[in-house]
mmCIF file of C-alpha atoms in Angstrom:
data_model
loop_
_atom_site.group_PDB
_atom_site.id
_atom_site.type_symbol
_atom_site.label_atom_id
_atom_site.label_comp_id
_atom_site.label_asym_id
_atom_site.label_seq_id
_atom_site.Cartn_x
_atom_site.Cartn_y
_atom_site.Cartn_z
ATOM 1 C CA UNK A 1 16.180 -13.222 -60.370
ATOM 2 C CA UNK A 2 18.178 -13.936 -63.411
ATOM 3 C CA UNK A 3 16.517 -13.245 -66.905
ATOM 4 C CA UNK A 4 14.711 -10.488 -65.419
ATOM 5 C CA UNK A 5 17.087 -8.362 -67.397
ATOM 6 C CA UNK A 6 17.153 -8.027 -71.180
ATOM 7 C CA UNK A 7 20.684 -7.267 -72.353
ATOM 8 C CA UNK A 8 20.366 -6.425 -76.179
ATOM 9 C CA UNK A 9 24.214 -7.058 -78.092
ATOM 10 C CA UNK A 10 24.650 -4.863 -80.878
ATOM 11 C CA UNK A 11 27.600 -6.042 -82.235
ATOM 12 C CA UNK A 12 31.401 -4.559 -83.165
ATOM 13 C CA UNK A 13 31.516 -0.706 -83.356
ATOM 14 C CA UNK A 14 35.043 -0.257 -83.677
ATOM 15 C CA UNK A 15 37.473 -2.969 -85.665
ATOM 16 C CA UNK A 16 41.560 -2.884 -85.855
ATOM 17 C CA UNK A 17 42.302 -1.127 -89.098
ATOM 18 C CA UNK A 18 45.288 -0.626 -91.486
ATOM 19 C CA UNK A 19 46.863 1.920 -90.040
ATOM 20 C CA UNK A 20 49.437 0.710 -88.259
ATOM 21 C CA UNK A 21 48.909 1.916 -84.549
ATOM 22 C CA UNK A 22 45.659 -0.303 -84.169
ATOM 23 C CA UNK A 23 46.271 -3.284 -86.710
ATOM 24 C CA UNK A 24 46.589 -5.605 -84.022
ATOM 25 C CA UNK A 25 43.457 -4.510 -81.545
ATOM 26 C CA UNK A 26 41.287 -1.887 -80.536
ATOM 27 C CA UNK A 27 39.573 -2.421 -77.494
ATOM 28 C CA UNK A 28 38.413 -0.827 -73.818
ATOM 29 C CA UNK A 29 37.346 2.959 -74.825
ATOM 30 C CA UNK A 30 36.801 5.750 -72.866
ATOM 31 C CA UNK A 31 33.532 7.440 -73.401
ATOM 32 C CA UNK A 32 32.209 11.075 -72.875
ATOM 33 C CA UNK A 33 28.996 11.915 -74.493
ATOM 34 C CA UNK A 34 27.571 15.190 -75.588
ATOM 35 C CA UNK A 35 24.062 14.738 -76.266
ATOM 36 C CA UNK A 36 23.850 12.812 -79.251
ATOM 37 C CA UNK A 37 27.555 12.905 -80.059
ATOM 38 C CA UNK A 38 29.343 10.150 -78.082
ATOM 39 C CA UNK A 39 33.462 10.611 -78.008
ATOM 40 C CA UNK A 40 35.005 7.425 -78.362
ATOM 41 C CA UNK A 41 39.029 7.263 -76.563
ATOM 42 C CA UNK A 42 40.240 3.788 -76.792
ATOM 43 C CA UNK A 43 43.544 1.470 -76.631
ATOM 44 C CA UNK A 44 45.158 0.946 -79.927
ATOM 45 C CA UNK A 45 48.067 -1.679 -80.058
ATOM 46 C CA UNK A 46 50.202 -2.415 -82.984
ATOM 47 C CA UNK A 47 51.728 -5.414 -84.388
ATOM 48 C CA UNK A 48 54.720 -4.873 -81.672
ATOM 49 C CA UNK A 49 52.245 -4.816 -79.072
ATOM 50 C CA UNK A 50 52.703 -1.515 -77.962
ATOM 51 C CA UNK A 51 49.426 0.617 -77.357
ATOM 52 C CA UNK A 52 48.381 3.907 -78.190
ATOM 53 C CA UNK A 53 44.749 6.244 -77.726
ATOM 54 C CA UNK A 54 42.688 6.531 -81.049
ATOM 55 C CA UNK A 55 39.937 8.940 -81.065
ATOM 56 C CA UNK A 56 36.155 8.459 -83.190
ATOM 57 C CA UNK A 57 33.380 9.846 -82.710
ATOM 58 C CA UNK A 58 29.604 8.458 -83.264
ATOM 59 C CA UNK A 59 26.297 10.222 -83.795
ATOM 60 C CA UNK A 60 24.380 8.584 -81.473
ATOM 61 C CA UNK A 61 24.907 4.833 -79.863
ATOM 62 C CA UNK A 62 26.456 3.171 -82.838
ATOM 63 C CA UNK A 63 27.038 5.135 -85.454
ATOM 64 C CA UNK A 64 30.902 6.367 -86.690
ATOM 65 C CA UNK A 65 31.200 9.331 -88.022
ATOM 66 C CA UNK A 66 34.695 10.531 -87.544
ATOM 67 C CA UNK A 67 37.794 8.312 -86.984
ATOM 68 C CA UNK A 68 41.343 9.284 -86.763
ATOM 69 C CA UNK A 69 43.677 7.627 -88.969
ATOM 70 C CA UNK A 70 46.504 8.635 -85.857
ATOM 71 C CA UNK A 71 46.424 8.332 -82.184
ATOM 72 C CA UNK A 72 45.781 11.241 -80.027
ATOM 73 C CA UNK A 73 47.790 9.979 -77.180
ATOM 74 C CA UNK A 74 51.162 8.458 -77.489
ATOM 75 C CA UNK A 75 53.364 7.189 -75.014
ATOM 76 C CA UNK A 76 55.820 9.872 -75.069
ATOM 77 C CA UNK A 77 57.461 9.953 -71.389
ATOM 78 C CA UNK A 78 59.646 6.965 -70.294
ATOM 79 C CA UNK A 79 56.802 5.752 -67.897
ATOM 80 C CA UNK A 80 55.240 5.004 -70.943
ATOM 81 C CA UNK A 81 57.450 3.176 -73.164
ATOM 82 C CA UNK A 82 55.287 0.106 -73.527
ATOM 83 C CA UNK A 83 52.197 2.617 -74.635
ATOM 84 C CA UNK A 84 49.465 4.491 -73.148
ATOM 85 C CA UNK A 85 46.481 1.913 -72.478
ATOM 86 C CA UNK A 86 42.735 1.781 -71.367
ATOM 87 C CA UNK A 87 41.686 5.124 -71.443
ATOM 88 C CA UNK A 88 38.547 6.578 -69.119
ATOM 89 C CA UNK A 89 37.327 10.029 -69.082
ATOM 90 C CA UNK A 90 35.130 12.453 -67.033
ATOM 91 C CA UNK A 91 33.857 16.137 -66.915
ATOM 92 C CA UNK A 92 34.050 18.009 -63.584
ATOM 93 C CA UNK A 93 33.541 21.925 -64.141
ATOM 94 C CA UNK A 94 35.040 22.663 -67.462
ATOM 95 C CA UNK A 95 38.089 19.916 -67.217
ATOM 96 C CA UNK A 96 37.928 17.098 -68.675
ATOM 97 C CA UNK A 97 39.482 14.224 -66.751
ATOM 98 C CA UNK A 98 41.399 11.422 -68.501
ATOM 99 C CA UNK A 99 42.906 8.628 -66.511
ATOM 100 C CA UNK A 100 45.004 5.662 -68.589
ATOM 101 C CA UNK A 101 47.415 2.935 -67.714
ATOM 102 C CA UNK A 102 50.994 4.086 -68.078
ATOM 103 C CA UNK A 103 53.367 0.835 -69.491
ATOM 104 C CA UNK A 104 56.997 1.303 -69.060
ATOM 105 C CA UNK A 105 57.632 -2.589 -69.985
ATOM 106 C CA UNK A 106 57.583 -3.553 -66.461
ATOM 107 C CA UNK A 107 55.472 -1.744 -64.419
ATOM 108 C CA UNK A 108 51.871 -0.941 -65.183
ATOM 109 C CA UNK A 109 50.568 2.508 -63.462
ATOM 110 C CA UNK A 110 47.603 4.340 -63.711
ATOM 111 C CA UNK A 111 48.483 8.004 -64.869
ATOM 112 C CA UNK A 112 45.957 11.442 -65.908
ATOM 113 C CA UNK A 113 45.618 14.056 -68.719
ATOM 114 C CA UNK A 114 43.469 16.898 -68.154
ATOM 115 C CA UNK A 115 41.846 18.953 -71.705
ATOM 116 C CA UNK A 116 39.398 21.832 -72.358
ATOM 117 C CA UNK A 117 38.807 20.525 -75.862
ATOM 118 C CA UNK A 118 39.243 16.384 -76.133
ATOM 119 C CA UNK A 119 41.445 17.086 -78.385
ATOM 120 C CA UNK A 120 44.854 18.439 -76.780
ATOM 121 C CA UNK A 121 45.568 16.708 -73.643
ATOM 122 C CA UNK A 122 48.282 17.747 -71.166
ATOM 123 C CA UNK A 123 49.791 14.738 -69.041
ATOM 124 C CA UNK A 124 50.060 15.420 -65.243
ATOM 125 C CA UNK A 125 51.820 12.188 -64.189
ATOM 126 C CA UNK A 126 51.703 9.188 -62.535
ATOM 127 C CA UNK A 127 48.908 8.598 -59.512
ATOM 128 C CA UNK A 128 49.571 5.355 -58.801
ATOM 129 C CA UNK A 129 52.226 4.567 -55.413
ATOM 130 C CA UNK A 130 55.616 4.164 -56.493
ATOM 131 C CA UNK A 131 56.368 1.481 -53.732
ATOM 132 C CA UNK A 132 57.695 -2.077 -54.280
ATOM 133 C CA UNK A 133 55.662 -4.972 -54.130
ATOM 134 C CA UNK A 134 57.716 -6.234 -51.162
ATOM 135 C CA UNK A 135 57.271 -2.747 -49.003
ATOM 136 C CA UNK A 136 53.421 -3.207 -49.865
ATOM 137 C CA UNK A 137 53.267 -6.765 -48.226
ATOM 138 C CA UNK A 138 54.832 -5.507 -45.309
ATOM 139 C CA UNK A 139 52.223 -3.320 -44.963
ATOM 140 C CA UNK A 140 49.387 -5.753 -45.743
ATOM 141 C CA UNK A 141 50.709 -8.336 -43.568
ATOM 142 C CA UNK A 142 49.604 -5.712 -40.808
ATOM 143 C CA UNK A 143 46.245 -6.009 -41.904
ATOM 144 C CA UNK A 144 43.217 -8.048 -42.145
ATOM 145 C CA UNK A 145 43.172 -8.529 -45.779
ATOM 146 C CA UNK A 146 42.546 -11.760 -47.647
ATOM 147 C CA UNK A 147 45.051 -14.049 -48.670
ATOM 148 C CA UNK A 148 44.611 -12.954 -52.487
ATOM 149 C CA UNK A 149 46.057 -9.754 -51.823
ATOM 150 C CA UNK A 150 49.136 -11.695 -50.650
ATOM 151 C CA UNK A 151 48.902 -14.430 -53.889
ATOM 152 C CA UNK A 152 48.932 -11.591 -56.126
ATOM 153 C CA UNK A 153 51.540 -9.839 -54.964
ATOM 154 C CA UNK A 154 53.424 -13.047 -55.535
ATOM 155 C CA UNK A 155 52.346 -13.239 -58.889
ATOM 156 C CA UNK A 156 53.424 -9.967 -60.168
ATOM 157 C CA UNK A 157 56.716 -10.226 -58.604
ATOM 158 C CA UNK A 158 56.955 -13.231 -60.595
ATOM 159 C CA UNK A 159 55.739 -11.972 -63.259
ATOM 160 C CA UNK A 160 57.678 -8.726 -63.502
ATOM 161 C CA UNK A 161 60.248 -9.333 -60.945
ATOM 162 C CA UNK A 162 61.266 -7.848 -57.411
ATOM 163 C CA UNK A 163 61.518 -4.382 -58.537
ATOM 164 C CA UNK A 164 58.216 -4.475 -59.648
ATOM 165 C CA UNK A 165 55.878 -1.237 -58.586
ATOM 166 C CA UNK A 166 52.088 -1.975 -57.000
ATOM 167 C CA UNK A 167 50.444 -3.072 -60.336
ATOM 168 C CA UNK A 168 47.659 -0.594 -60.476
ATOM 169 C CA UNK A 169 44.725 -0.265 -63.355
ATOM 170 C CA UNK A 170 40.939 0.528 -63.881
ATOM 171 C CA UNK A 171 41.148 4.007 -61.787
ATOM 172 C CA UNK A 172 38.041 6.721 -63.035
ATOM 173 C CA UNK A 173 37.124 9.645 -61.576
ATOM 174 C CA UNK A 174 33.463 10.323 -60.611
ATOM 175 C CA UNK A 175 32.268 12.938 -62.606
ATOM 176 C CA UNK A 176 31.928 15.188 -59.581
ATOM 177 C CA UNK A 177 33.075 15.901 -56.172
ATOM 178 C CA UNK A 178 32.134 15.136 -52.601
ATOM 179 C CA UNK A 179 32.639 17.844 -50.128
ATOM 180 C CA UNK A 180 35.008 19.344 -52.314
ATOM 181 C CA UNK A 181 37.015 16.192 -53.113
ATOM 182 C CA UNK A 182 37.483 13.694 -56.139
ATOM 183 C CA UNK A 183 36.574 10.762 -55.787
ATOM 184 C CA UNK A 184 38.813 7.807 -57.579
ATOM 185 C CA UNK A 185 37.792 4.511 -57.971
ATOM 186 C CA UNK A 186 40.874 1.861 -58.287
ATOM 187 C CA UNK A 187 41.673 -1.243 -57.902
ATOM 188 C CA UNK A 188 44.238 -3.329 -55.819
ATOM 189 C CA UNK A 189 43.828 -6.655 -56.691
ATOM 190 C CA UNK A 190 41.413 -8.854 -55.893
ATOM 191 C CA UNK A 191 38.771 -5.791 -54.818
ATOM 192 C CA UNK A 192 37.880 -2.838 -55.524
ATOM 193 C CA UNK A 193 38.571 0.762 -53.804
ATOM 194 C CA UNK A 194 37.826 4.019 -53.660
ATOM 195 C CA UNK A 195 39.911 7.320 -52.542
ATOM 196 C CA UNK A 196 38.847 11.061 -51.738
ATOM 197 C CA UNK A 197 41.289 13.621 -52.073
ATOM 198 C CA UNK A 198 41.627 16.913 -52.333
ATOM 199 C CA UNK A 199 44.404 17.336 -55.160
ATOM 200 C CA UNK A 200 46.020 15.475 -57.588
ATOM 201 C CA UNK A 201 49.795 16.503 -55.645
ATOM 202 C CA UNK A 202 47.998 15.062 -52.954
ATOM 203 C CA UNK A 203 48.099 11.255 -54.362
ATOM 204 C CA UNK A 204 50.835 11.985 -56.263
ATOM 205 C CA UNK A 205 53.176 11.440 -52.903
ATOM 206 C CA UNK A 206 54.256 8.128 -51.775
ATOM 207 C CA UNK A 207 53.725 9.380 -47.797
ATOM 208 C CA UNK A 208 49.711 9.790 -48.903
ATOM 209 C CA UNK A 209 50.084 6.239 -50.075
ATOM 210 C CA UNK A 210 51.656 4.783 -47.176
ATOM 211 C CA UNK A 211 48.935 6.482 -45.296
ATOM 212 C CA UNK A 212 45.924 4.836 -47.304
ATOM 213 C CA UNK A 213 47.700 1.400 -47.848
ATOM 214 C CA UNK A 214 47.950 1.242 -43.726
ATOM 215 C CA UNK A 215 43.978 1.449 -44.276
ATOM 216 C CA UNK A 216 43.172 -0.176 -46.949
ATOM 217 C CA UNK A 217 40.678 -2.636 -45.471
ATOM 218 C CA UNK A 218 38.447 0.966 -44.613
ATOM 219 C CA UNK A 219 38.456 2.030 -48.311
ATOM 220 C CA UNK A 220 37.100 -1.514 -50.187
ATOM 221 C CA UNK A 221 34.340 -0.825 -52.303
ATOM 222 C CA UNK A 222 33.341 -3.970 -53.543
ATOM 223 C CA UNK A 223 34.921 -7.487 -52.464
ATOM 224 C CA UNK A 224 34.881 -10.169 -55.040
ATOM 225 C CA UNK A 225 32.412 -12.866 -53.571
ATOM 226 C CA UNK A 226 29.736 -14.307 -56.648
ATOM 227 C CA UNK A 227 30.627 -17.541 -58.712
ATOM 228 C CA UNK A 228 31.670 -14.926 -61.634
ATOM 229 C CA UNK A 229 33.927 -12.880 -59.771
ATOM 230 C CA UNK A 230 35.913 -16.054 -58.442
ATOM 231 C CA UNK A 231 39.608 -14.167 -59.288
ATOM 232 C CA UNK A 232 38.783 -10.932 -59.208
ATOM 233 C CA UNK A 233 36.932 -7.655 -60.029
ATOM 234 C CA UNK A 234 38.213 -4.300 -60.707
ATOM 235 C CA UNK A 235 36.432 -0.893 -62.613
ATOM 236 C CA UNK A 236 35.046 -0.557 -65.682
ATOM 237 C CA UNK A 237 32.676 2.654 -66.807
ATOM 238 C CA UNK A 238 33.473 5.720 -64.506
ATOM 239 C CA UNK A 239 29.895 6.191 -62.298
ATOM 240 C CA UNK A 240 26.871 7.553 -63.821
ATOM 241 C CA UNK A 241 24.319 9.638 -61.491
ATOM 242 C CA UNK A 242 20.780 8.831 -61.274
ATOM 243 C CA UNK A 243 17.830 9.433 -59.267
ATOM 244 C CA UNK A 244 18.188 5.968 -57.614
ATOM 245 C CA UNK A 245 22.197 6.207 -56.695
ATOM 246 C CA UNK A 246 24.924 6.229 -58.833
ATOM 247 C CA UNK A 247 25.272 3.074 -61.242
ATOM 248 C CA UNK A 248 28.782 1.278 -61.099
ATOM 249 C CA UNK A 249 29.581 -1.161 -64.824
ATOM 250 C CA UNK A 250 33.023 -2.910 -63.473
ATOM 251 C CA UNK A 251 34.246 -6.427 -64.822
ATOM 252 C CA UNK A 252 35.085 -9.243 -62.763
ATOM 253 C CA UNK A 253 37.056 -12.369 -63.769
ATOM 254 C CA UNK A 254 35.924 -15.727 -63.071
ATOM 255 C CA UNK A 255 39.062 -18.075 -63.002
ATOM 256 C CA UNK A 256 38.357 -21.999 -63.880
ATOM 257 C CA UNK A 257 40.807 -24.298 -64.570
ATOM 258 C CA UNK A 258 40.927 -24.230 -68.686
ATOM 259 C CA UNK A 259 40.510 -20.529 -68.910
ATOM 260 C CA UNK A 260 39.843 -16.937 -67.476
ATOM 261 C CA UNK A 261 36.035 -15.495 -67.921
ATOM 262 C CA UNK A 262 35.331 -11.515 -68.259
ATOM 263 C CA UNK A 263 32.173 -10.684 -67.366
ATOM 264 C CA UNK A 264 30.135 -7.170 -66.732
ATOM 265 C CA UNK A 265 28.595 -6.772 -63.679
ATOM 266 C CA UNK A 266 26.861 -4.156 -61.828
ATOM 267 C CA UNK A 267 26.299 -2.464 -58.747
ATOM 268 C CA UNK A 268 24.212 0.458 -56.970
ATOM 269 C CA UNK A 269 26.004 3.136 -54.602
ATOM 270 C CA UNK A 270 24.319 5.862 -52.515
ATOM 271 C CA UNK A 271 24.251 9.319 -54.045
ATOM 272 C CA UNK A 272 25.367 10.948 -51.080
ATOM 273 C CA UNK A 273 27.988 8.532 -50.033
ATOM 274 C CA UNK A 274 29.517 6.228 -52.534
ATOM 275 C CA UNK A 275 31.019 3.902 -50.484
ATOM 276 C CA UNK A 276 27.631 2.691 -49.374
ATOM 277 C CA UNK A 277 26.401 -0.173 -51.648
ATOM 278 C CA UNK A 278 22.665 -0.454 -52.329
ATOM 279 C CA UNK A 279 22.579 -2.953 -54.546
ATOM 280 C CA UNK A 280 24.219 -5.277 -56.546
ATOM 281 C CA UNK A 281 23.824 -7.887 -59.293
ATOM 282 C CA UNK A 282 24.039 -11.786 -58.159
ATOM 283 C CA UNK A 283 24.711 -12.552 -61.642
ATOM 284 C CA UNK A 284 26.524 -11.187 -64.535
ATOM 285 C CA UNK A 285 24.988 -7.798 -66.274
ATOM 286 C CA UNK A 286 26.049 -10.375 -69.577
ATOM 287 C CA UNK A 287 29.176 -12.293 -70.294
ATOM 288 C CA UNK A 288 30.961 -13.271 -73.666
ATOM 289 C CA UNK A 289 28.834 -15.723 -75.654
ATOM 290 C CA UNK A 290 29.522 -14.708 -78.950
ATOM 291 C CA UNK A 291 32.318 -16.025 -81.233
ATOM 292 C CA UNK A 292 34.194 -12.645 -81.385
ATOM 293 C CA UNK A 293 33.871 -12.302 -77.497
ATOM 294 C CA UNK A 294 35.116 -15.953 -76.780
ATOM 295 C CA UNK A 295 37.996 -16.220 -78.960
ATOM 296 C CA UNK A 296 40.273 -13.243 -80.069
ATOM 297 C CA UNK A 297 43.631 -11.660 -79.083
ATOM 298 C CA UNK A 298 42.885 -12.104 -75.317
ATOM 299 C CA UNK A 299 39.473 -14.909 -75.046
ATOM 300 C CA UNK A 300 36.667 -14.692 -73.395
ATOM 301 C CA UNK A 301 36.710 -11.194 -72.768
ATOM 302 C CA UNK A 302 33.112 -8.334 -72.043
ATOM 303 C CA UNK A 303 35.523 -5.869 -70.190
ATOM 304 C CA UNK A 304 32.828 -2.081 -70.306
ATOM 305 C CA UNK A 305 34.590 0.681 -69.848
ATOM 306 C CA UNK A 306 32.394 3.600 -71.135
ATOM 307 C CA UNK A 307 28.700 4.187 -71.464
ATOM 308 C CA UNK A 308 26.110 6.352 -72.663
ATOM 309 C CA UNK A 309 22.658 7.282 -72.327
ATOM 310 C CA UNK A 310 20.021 7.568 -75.625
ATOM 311 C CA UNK A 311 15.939 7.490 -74.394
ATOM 312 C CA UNK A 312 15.724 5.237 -71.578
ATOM 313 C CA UNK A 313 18.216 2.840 -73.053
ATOM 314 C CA UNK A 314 22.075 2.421 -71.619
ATOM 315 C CA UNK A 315 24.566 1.386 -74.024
ATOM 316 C CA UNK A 316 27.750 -0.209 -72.495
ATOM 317 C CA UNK A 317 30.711 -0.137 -74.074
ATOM 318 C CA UNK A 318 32.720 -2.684 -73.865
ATOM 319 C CA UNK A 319 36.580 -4.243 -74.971
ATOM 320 C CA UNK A 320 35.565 -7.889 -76.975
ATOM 321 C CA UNK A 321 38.176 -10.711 -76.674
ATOM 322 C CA UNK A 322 40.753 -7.364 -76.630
ATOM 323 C CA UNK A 323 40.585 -6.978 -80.137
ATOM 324 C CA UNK A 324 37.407 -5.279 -80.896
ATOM 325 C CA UNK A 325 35.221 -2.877 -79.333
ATOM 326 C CA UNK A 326 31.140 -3.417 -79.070
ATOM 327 C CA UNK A 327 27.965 -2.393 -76.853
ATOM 328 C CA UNK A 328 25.322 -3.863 -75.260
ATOM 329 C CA UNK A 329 22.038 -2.134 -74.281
ATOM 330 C CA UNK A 330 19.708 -2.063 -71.472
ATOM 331 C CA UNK A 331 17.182 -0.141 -69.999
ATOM 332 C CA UNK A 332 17.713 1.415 -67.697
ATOM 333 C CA UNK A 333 15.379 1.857 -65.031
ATOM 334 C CA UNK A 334 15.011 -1.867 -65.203
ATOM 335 C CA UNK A 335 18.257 -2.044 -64.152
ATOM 336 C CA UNK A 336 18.330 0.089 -61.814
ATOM 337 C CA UNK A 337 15.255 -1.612 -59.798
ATOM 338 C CA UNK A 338 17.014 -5.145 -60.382
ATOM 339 C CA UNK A 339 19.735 -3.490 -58.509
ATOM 340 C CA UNK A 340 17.725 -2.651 -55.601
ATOM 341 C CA UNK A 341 16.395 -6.001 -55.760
ATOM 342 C CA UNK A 342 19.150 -7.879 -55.527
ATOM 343 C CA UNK A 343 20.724 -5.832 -52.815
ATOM 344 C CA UNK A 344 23.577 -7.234 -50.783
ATOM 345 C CA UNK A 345 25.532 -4.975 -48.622
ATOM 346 C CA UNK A 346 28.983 -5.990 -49.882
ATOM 347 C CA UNK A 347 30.155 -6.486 -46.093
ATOM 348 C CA UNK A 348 28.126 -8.250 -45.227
ATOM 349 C CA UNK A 349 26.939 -10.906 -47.649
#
């Protein structure tokens, strides 16, 4: 039941600064954390709204102790023109796994950098399809998918126009394989999906895409179906492993006449097969309430992206009203047994 939960807020971590890569916002990090060091990757945009990775680094949940005063990720390729945004990141063997939004201007795509050292990154491209919106509705008019799918391909081609590629964001890697595959959660608006695959080349090929868009139905995660996730949902924090299942943080949008709500949410999957859902929150995890979460560069805005773990507290990081970045805490085997709880199969209601 709702209040069960006690989300603590503990404030702003991060704020835009002077220097003029983040004077506009800084918001949605990736996190990786090393015992009580917690590695902070998040999107920087400047006055021309064009975003960048800055890099800090905290000694334990909250508190900075090294910032850079220059990105560590640029948009240097012409896929990313516009800026490299949203950063997430992962550990599987000794790689470390970033995955960002690639801007061009027009087309938003998700993208990866691999790293030994979080510090020098080596981009390996874009992973998103390169297919029109108008090829993808031919395919989804094949299917039995919701009419959303179909009203938001409409709105990006009016948005971006015709040419427009598959708008694609909020894809993490869980931080280890199954059978020998990754495992990428993405998201196709309104839902959210997973994919297993065996190589990076492997998704980097439109006929892989084709493939998995023909079947799209078969790889839905999560459907958006609460009073909170009225427009949408979509990824946030890449999966964390516990003895219970892994725990999903994603964001979902409700969408009411006189504005858009971002709220954190939560669900449960099984540890041996993540596209099983064993629980899920009825409610919001928590939702902006505060005056720097409901009015800012973007309002009304909790979007987590990153978390870590100090005791038996989670702290979820999260994007504020896009301009500043903050965490929330929870306990959380509490959590984890509210999950259970409150399960709904996400088939079946």
């Amino acid at each position: 039941m709702k209040g069960k939960l006690k989300v603590q807020k503990l404030g702003i971590v991060l704020a835009p600064t002077e220097n003029k890569f983040e004077t506009r916002s800084v918001l949605n990090p990736g996190i990786y954390q090393d015992g009580e060091t917690v590695h902070v990757f998040y999107r920087a945009i400047d006055k021309k709204l064009n975003s960048s990775i800055g890099y800090a680094k905290l000694n334990g949940p909250t508190k900075v102790v090294e910032r850079w005063d220059r990105p560590i990720l640029t948009g240097t390729h012409l896929y990313e023109k516009k800026g490299v945004e949203d950063p997430r990141i992962v550990k599987i063997g000794d790689t470390f796994y970033m995955t960002y939004v690639a801007h061009d201007g027009k087309n938003a795509l998700c993208a990866y950098a691999t790293s030994s050292d979080l510090k020098n990154f080596d981009r390996k491209g874009i992973i998103s399809p390169k297919m029109r919106y108008d090829t993808i509705g031919r395919i989804f008019a094949k299917e039995k998918l919701k009419d959303r799918y179909f009203m938001f391909e409409s709105y990006y081609e009016e948005y971006s126009g015709k040419e427009v590629y598959l708008w694609e964001k909020d894809a993490f890697l869980f931080p280890k394989k199954f059978k020998g595959r990754f495992a990428l959660i993405h998201r196709i608006l309104p839902d959210i999906q997973i994919i297993f695959f065996k190589s990076f080349k492997e998704i980097q090929k439109n006929s892989f895409w084709k493939k998995y868009l023909k079947n799209l139905p078969k790889y839905v995660l999560l459907e958006n179906k609460f009073w909170f996730e009225s427009r949408n949902i979509g990824g946030g924090a890449p999966p964390i492993e516990t003895k219970d299942g892994w725990l999903l943080i994603y964001h979902a949008v409700e969408e009411l006449n006189k504005a858009r709500i971002y709220h954190a949410a939560a669900a449960l999957l099984d540890k041996k097969n993540p596209m099983k859902v064993i629980g899920r929150l009825t409610y919001p995890l928590f939702s902006p309430d505060l005056d720097w979460e409901k009015s800012g560069f973007v309002s009304n805005v909790t979007f987590p992206t990153g978390t870590a773990i100090f005791g038996k507290d989670l702290y979820i990081y999260y994007g504020a009203a896009d301009k500043f970045i903050a965490v929330a805490k929870v306990e959380l085997q509490p959590l984890l047994d509210e999950l259970k709880r409150n399960y709904r199969d996400s088939r079946t209601g």
